[in-house]
mmCIF file of N, CA and C in Angstrom:
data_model
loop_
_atom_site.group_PDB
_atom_site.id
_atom_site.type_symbol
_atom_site.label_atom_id
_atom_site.label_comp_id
_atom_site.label_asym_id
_atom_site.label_seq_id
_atom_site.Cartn_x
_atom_site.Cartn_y
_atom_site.Cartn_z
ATOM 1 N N UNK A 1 26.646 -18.475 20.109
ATOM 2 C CA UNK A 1 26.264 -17.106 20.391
ATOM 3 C C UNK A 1 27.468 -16.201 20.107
ATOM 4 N N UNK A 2 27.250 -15.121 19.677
ATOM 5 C CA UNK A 2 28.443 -14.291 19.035
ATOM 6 C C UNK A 2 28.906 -13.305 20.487
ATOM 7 N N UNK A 3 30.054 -13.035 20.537
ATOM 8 C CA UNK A 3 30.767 -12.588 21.863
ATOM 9 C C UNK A 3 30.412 -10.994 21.513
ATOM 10 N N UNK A 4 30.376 -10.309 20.899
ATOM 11 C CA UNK A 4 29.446 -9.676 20.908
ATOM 12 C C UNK A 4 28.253 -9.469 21.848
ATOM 13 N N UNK A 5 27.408 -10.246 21.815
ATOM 14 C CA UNK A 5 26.086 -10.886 22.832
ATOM 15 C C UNK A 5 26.565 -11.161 23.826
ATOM 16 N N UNK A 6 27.303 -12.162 23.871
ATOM 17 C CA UNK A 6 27.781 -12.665 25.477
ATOM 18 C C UNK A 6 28.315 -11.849 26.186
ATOM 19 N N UNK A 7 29.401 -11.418 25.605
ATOM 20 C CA UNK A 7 29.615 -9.863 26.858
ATOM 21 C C UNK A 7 29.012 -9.541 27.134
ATOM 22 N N UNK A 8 27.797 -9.095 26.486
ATOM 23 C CA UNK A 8 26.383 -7.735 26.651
ATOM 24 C C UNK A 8 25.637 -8.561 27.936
ATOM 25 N N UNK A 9 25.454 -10.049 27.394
ATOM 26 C CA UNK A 9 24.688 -10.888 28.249
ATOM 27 C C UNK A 9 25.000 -10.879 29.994
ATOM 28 N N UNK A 10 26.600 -11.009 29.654
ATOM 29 C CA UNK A 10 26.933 -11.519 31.152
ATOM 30 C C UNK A 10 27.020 -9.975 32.097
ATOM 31 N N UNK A 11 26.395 -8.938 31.725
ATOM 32 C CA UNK A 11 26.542 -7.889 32.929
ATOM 33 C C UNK A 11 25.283 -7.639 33.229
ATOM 34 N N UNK A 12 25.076 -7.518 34.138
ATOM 35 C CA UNK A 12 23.597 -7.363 35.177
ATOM 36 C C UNK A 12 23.480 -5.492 35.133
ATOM 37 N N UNK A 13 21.634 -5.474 34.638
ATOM 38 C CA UNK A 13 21.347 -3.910 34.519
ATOM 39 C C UNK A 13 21.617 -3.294 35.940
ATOM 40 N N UNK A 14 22.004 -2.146 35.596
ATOM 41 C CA UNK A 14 21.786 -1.068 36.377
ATOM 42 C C UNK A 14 20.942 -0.052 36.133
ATOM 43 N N UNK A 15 20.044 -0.037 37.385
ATOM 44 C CA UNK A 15 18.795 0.503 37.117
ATOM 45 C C UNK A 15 18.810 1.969 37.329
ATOM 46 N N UNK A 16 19.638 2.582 37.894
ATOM 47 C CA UNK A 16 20.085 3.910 37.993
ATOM 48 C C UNK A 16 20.692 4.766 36.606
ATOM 49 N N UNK A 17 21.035 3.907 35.915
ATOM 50 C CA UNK A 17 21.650 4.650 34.942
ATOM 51 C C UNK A 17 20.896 3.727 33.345
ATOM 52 N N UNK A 18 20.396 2.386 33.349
ATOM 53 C CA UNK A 18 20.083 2.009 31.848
ATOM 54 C C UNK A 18 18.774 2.761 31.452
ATOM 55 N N UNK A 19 17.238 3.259 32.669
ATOM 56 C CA UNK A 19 16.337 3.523 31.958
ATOM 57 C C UNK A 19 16.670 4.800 31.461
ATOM 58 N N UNK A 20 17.421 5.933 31.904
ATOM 59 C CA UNK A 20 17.777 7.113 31.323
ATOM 60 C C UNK A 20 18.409 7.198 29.853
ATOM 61 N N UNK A 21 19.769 6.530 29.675
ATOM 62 C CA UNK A 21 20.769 5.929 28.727
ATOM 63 C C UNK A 21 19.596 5.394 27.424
ATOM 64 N N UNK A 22 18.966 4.671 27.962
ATOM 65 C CA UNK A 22 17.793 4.145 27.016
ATOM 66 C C UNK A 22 16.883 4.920 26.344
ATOM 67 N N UNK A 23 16.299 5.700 27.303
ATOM 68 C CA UNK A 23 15.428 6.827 26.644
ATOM 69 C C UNK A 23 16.339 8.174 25.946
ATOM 70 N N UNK A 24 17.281 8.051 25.912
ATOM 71 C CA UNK A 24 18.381 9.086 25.081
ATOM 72 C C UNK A 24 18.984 8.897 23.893
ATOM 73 N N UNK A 25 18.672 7.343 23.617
ATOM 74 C CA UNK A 25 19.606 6.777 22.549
ATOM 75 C C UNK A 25 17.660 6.865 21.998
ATOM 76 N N UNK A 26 17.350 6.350 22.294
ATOM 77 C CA UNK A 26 15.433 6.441 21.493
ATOM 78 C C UNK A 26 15.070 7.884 20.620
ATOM 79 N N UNK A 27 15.825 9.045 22.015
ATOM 80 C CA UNK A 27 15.059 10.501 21.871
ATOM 81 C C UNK A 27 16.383 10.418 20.548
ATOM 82 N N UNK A 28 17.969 10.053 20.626
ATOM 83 C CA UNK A 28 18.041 10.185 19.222
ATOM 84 C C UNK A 28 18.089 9.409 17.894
ATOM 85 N N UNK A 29 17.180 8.681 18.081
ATOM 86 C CA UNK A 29 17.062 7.877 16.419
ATOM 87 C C UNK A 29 15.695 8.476 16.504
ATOM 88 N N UNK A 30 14.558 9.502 16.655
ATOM 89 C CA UNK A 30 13.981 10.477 16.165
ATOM 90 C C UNK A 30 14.089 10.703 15.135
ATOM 91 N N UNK A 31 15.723 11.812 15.352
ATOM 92 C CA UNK A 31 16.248 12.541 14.152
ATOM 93 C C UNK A 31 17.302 12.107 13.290
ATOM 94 N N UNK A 32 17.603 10.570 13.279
ATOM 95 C CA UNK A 32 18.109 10.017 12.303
ATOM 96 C C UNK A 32 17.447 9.319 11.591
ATOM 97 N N UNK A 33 17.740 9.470 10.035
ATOM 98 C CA UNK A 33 17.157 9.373 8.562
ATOM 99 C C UNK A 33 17.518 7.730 8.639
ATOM 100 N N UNK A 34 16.520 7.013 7.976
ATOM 101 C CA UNK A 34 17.113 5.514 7.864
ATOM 102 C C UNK A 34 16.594 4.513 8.134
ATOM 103 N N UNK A 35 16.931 3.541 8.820
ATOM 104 C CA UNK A 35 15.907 2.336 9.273
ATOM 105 C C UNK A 35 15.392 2.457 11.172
ATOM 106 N N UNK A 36 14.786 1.969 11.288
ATOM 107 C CA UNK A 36 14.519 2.085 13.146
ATOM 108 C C UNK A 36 14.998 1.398 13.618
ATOM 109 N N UNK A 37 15.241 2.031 14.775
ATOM 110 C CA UNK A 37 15.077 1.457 16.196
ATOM 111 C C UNK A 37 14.214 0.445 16.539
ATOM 112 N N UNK A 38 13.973 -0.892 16.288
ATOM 113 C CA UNK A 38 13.523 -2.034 16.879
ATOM 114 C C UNK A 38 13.244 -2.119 18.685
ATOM 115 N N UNK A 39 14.804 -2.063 19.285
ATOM 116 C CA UNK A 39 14.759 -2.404 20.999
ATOM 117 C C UNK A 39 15.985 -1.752 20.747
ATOM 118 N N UNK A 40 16.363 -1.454 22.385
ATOM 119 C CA UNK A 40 17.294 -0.835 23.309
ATOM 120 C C UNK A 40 17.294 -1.509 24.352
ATOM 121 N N UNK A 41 18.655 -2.046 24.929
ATOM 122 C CA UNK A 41 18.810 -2.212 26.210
ATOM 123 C C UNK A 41 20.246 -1.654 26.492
ATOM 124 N N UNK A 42 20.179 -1.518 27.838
ATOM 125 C CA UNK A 42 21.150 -1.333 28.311
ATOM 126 C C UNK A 42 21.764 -1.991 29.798
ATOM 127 N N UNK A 43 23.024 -1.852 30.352
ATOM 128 C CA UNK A 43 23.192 -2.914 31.119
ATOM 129 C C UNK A 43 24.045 -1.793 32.100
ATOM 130 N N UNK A 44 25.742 -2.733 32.770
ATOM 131 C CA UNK A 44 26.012 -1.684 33.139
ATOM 132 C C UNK A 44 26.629 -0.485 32.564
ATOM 133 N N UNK A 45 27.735 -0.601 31.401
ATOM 134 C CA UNK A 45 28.070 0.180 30.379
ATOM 135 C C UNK A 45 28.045 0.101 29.053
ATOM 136 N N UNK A 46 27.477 -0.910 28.585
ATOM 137 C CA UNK A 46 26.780 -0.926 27.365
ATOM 138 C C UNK A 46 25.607 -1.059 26.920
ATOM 139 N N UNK A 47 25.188 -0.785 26.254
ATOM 140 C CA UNK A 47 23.570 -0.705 25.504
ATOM 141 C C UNK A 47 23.606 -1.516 23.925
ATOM 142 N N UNK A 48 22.712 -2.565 23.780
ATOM 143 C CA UNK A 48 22.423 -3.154 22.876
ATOM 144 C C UNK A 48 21.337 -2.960 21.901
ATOM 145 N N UNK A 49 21.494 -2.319 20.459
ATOM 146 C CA UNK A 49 20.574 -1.813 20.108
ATOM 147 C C UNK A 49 20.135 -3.033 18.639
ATOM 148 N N UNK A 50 19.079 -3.004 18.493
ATOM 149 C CA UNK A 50 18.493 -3.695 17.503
ATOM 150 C C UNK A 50 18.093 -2.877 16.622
ATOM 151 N N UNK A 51 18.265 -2.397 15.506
ATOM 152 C CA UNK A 51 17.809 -2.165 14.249
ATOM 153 C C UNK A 51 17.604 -2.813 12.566
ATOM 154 N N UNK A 52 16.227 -2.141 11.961
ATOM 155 C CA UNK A 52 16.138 -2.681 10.936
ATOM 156 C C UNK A 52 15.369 -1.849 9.928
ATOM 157 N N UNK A 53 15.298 -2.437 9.008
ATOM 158 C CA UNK A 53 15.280 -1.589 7.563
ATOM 159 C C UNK A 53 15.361 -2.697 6.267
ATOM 160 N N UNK A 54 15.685 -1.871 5.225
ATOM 161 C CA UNK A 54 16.411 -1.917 3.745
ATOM 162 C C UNK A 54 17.645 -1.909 3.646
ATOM 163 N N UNK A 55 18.059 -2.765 2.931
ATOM 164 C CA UNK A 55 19.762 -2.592 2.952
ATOM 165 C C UNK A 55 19.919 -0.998 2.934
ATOM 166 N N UNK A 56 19.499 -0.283 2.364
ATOM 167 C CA UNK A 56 19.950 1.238 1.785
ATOM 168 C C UNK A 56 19.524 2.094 3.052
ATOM 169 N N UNK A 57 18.101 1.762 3.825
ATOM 170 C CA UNK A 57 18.026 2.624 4.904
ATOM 171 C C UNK A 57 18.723 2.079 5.802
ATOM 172 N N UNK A 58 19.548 0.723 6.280
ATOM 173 C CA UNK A 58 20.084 0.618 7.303
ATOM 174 C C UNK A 58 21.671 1.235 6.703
ATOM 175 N N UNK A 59 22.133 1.213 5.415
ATOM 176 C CA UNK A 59 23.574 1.850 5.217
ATOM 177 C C UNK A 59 23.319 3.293 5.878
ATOM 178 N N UNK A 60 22.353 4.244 5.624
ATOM 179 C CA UNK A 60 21.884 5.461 6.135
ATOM 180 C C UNK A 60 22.356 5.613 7.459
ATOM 181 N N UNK A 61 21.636 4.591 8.358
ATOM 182 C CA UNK A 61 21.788 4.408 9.611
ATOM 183 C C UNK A 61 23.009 4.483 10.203
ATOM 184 N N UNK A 62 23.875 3.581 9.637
ATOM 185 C CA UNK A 62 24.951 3.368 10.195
ATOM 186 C C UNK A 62 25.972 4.504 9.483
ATOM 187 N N UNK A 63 25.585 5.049 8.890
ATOM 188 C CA UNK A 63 26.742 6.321 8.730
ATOM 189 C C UNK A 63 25.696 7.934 9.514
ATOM 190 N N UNK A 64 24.733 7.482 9.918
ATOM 191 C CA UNK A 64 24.021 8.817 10.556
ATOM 192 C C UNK A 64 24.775 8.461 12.283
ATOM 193 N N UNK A 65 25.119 7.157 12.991
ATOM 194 C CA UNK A 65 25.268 6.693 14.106
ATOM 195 C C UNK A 65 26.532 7.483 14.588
ATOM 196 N N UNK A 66 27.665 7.536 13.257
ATOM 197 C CA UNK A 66 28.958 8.273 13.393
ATOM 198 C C UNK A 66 28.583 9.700 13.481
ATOM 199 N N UNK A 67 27.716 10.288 13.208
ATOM 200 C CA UNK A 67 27.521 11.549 13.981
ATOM 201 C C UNK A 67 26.829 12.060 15.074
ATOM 202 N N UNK A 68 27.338 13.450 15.227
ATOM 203 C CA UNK A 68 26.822 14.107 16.727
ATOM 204 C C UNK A 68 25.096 13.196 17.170
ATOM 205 N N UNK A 69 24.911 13.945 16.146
ATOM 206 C CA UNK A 69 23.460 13.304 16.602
ATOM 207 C C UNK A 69 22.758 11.779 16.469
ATOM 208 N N UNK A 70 23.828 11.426 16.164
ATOM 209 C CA UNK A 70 24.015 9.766 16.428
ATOM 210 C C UNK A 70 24.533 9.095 17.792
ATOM 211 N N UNK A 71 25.709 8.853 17.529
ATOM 212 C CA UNK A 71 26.596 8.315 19.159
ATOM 213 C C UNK A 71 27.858 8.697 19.009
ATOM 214 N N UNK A 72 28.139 9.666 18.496
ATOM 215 C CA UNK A 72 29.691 9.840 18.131
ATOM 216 C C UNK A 72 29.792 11.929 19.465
ATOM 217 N N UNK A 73 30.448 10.651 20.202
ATOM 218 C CA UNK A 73 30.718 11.586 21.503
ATOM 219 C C UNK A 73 29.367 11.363 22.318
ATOM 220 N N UNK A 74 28.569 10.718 21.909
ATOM 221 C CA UNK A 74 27.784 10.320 23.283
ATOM 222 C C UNK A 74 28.159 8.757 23.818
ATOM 223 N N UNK A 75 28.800 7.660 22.796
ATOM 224 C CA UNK A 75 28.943 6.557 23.192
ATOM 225 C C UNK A 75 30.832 7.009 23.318
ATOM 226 N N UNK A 76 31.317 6.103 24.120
ATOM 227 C CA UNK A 76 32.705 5.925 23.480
ATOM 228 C C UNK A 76 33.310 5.103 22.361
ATOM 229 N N UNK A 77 32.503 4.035 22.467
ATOM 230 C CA UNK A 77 32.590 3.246 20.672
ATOM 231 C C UNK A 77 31.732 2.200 20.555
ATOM 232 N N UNK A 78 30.966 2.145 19.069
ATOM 233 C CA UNK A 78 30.463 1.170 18.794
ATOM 234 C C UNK A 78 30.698 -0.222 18.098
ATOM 235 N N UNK A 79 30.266 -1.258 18.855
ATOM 236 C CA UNK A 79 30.775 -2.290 17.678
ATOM 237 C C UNK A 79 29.366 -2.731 16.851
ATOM 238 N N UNK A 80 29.931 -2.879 15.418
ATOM 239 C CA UNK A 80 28.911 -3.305 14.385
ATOM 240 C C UNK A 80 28.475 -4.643 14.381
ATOM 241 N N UNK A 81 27.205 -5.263 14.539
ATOM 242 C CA UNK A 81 27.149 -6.716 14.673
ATOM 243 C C UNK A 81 26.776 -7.129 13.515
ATOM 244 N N UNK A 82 27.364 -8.564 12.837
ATOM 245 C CA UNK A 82 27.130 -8.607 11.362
ATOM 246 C C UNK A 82 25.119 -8.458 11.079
ATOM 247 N N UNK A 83 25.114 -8.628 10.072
ATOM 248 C CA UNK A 83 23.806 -7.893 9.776
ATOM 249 C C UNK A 83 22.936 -9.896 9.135
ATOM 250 N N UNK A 84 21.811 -9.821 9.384
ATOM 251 C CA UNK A 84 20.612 -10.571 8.970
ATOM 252 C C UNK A 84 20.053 -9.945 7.933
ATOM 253 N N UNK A 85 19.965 -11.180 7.044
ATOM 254 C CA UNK A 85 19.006 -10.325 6.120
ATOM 255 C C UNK A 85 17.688 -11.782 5.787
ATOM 256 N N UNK A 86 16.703 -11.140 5.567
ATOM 257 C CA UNK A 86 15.244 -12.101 5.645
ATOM 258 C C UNK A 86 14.408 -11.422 4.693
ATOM 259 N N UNK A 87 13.736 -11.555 3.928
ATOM 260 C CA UNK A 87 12.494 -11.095 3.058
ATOM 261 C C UNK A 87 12.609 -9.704 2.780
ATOM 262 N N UNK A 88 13.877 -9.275 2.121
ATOM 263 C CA UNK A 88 14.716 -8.142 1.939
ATOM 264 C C UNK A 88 14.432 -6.799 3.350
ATOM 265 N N UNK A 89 14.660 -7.753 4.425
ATOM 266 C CA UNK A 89 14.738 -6.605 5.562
ATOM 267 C C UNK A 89 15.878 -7.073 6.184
ATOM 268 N N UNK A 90 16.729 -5.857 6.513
ATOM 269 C CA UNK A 90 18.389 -6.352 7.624
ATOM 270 C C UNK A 90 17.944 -6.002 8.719
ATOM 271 N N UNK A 91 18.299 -6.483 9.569
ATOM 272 C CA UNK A 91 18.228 -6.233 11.325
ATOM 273 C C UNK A 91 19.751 -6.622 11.556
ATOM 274 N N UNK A 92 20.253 -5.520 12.324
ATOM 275 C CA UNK A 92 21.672 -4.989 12.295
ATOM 276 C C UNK A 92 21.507 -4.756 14.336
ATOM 277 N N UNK A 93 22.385 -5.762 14.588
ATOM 278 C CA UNK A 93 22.973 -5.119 16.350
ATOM 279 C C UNK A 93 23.898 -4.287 16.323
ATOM 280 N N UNK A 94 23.839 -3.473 17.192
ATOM 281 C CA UNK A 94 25.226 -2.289 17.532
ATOM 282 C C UNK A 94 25.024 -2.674 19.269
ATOM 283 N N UNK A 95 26.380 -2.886 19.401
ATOM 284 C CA UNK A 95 26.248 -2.714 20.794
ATOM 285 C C UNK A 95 27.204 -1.816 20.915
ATOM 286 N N UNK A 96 26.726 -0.713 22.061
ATOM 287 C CA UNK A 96 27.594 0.563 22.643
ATOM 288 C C UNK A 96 28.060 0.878 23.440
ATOM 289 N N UNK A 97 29.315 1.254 23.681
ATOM 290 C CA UNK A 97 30.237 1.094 24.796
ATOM 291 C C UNK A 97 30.348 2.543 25.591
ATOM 292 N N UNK A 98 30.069 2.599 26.804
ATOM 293 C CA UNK A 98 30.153 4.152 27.590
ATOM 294 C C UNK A 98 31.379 4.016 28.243
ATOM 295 N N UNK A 99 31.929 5.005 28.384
ATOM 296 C CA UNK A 99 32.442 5.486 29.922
ATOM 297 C C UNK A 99 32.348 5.511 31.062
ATOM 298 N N UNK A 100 32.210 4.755 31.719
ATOM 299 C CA UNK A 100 31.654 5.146 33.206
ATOM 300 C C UNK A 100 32.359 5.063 34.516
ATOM 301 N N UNK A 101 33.587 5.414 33.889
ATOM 302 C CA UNK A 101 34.571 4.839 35.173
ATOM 303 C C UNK A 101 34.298 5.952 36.468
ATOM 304 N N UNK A 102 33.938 7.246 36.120
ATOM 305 C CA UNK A 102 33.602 8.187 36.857
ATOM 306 C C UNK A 102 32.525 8.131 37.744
ATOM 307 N N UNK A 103 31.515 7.072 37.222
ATOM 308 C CA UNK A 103 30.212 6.373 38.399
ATOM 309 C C UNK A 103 30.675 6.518 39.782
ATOM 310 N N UNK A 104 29.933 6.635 40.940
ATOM 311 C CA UNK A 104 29.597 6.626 41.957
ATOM 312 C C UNK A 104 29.593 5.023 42.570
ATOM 313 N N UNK A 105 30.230 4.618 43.174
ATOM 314 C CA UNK A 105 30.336 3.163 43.482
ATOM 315 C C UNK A 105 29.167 2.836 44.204
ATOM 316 N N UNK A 106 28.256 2.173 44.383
ATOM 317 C CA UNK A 106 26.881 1.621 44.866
ATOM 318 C C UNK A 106 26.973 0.160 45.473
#
């Protein structure tokens, strides 16, 4: 399993903050040009996203992600997970890293 995953794996959701986080990263691949949004999760400060496409609409993707209306200043950084490719479709993980040191301790 790629550490990538396993990090993502080993933190338990938080339910106060992933269904919101989730429906925000959804409301923006709307308005990005490219391949979709497959799934979203999120945990306690990262969110694991699944996408897929065409080689050419997922390159789209991943240079629409570096802007505003991507995750650039809504995530603090993304890591790129190497990409699958199957019956000329890529499915590409990003997992995304927040900020949250400012949380409310629970």
């Amino acid at each position: 399993m790629p550490a990538q995953t396993t990090a993502f794996e080993s933190e338990d959701r938080d339910p106060s903050w992933a269904p919101e986080t989730e429906a925000d990263i959804k409301a923006r691949f709307k308005y990005l040009r490219g391949g979709r949004l497959d799934a979203v999760e999120c945990r306690q400060d990262q969110c694991l996203l699944t996408m897929s496409g065409t080689e050419e609409e997922m390159t789209r993707t991943i240079a629409e992600l570096e802007t505003p209306a991507g995750l650039r200043d809504y995530a603090e950084r993304i890591l790129l997970g190497g990409p699958e490719v199957a019956n000329g479709k890529m499915t590409l993980k990003v997992t995304a890293f927040f900020d949250r040191s400012e949380r409310p301790n629970n």
